[in-house]
Amino acid sequence: MTLRAACWLTFGILSAAFLVAPLALVVAFSFGENPHATLPFGNPTLQWYRELFAGDDFLAALQNSAIVTSCVGLLSAVLGTAAAFGFTALDRKLSRLGAQLISLPVMLPPLVLALALATAFSATRIPLGLGTVIPSHLIFTQPFVILIIYARLTAFDRSLIDSARDLGASSLQIFFTITLPLIAPSLIGATLLSMAISLDDFVITFFTIGGGMTLPTLIWGMLRTHLDPTINALGTLVLVLTLGLSVIAFKLTRYKG
Amino acid sequence: MSSVRSRDVAAVAPSFLVWTGFFFAPILYLFVVSFWSVRQYKLVTDASFDNYLLAAGEYRHAIVFTLALAALVGVVTTVFAFAMAYMIRFYAGRFGNVLLFIALTTLFGGYLVKIYAWKGLLGSTGIINQALLAAGLISEPISWLLYSPFAVVITLVHFLLPYALLPINAALRGVDDAPIEAARDLGAPPSRILIDVILPQCERGILTAFALAFFVSAGDYVTPQLVGGTDTFMIGNFIQSQFVNRMNAPVGAALAFATLLMTLLVVALLSLLYRRILKACAT
Amino acid sequence: MLSASEHTPLLRLTGISKSFGTQVALHPLDLSVARGDFVALLGPSGCGKTTLLRVIGGFLRSDQGRVEINGADVTDLGPEQRPTNMVFQGYGLFPHMTVRENVAYGLKIARVPAEKRNQAVGEILEMMHISGLSDRLPRALSGGQQQRVALARALVMKPSVLLLDEPLAALDLQLRKSMQIELRNLHREIGGTFICVTHDQGEAIGLANRVAVMNAGRIVQEGTPEDIYQRPSNAFVAGFVGESNILSLTRQSGSCRLADNIIPSSGPDGTVAMMIRPDDISLVEVKPAAEISLYGQLTDAVFMGDHVKLIVAAETGDTLTVHRSRQEWQSDPLESGKRVFASWSRDACHILEQS
């Protein structure tokens, strides 16, 4: 190995550490007796998790997060898949414009989106709650599903559809025996990704949920009031859930960057 | 054919209904509100540029400071991400996949966790100060690590690095080996190959990465609020407080749109200048 | 006694035309295919051969014209309703199904009872020599094996017409040669009617008993491979099928002049082309009396493996390509630069009307 290559490799390892270390520390602290974010970690313990799970706030937030995440995942999957099929069939220019428009919410700073939604909800006197959080998440999760499924469909081998028709299958039979099984990994992956994004969202949720709490807003609450050591356990839980969903999603969609 | 078309339109319709109802209409409404005013905690329909004048006057420093800090985050993130992508493309081999995997998995998770992790790392009793003290490099904790612009920059860079890495990596992967080898064959040193061959072909990826990092930083308020301290008030904090504390949506909206406009201008300017900057570097 | 259906062609196309926007893919054309024929649609890319195949299969609706199979009008039927089956260019195997599931798919759709289905699938797998692969997924198969699966999947449906879209294009040279022989044998064995699209003239001639040469959306000649090769009806066919020398001549009152040769040819006055196959030309030092000959200089000799390709620059300004067998060349080589007569018999030249 040349000196140059060795330098670059060192840089690579350091940048990997930069990306991972902060998160790894949170996980490590969540299992250590030391209640402060300082070294040493202290003896291994599950004390913080026990305290976390004993709290009513946590259970309520967990429940809300579960509801929001699963609804957003399901709705994103259905709406996004339908839209992706539509885009594939529509005129190229039209579908490109459509995809760009529908992706706009992802480009905008979440704060602007959150305030627009909160202002609009208050003007229309729509009561805030999970019912407002779910569609608000949908607008920035559905673009991911649409883009992933659209990419899968445009890469879809047309001759498979032709083959199935040639062998006598109807449109509906083709959808269920050929198309759906083949896009299933992408579809599940896209759904899990939209769930990860929804589960992790703080800003939009904070402004559209009204009184309730989800896991991220609970973290926020803990950060604002006092340094509660259970926060590391909660943070670890959110990390495991969101990163876990992401990992499975990227494995399924075979996206490697 | 018309029946097919209507079926396809129907397939796209639900998504667009949600988009219209929960994105387009609220944003449009917020834009309209930015010309209104507030009297006794009630919105008053108005049509004045007062809010924007306020943005250009009283809040000018905040906006400029925010843009400068966001630009700094954008540049640092982009350069960092480019170096990583360069390393992945030319030196890493299989380790490159590991790096990409890390970036991908941490992309969509743990926004708040990442911010407070840095809070723990950078504090005066945090691990970094602990380590530096233990190593004898410093005799007392460095106080400016946390609650400072520095803390905001490092936290945002950490958060945005995966976002910037992906488009740049995609762009670098699209650069053929042949022109690079041809340049080497013609005697160009690595720095010239970078400027003459690689960077011009990565324009889109690099600009996308910068724009992403820049936009998100300029609009973020959680990071400055948690790790920025009292000196690092970014425009997001003002916007947020106009809405939440002062109940003045019109001023907040005007600040948001004014900042949005400025960020768009900066990115547009940069994309116009990209080639020229490269050319200037080349001579 | 022959029944009526054996007199009518199995497949009859009348006045088929197709345009994509302003691009004309097929000019109105007719084609009849008899039962048991192996027809090759031969032509360069973009000539409309694949469009024609897709019209026959029902994947494309022609703008005008009729498609009849077994005397029944199928013009308005989709591929799922036609008694045709297709082997697709990339094979179109369902990647999530095993070989057996792929082959059984059509029968399953047609609700053939499991027992009958399994028997039919087993038989066709046996016939295609892929019984041992029945539980594999397509991606675990070689190109040649995938080809067999695609054939089995189509043939198990017992189609009236089997359509093959560039069936050998994805295979490497060795495999292509052996698959070509196998396809011929298969056709003979099951006695079906095959229509195959190809851009490779060697493949068309080697596979089919009838060849339809296509160019720019028209069928420019149709006939047996021998017809096409030995009696091309125009310059395009002559140039596309096999190697040929094409000389431009002027015809005046029933004869053409080429240097000091006079070749009788009936037809209107004007420019015509004369085609001579390279293996019909011999190079001699003495001008032969009875033959047509051009004086010229040997400029190059290229060793091609089984034959040697000689280039002769004729005094008329024409360049002639001449083939000699390897043995012939080795026993009597000529030096480059040598002046020779290139000569050929009157039977060997074909006068082609300019189209």
PDB file of C-alpha atoms in Angstrom, chain C residues 2 26 58 61 63 74 118 120 136 161 169 194 252 269 275 291 293 308 317 328 338 342 346 348:
ATOM      1  CA  LEU C   2     -57.234 -33.013 -48.382  1.00  0.00           C
ATOM      2  CA  LEU C  26     -44.903  -1.182 -42.032  1.00  0.00           C
ATOM      3  CA  GLY C  58     -51.282  -9.516 -31.140  1.00  0.00           C
ATOM      4  CA  ARG C  61     -52.703  -3.591 -33.428  1.00  0.00           C
ATOM      5  CA  ASP C  63     -53.445   0.342 -38.414  1.00  0.00           C
ATOM      6  CA  VAL C  74     -57.945 -12.617 -35.138  1.00  0.00           C
ATOM      7  CA  ASN C 118     -47.942 -31.808 -14.799  1.00  0.00           C
ATOM      8  CA  ALA C 120     -47.706 -31.846 -20.312  1.00  0.00           C
ATOM      9  CA  ARG C 136     -34.094 -23.921 -10.613  1.00  0.00           C
ATOM     10  CA  VAL C 161     -47.881 -20.558 -34.751  1.00  0.00           C
ATOM     11  CA  ALA C 169     -29.126 -13.290 -30.697  1.00  0.00           C
ATOM     12  CA  PHE C 194     -42.592 -21.317 -36.783  1.00  0.00           C
ATOM     13  CA  GLN C 252     -29.924   0.046 -74.104  1.00  0.00           C
ATOM     14  CA  ASP C 269     -33.632   1.269 -71.082  1.00  0.00           C
ATOM     15  CA  MET C 275     -24.830  -8.954 -59.183  1.00  0.00           C
ATOM     16  CA  GLU C 291     -17.160 -15.698 -70.419  1.00  0.00           C
ATOM     17  CA  SER C 293     -14.394 -10.746 -67.982  1.00  0.00           C
ATOM     18  CA  VAL C 308      -9.246 -16.320 -49.090  1.00  0.00           C
ATOM     19  CA  GLY C 317     -12.995   1.555 -61.872  1.00  0.00           C
ATOM     20  CA  GLU C 328      -7.010 -23.699 -54.161  1.00  0.00           C
ATOM     21  CA  LYS C 338      -0.514  -9.028 -60.558  1.00  0.00           C
ATOM     22  CA  ALA C 342     -11.648 -11.593 -63.486  1.00  0.00           C
ATOM     23  CA  ARG C 346     -23.216 -15.667 -68.041  1.00  0.00           C
ATOM     24  CA  ALA C 348     -23.507 -16.324 -62.740  1.00  0.00           C
TER      25      ALA C 348
END
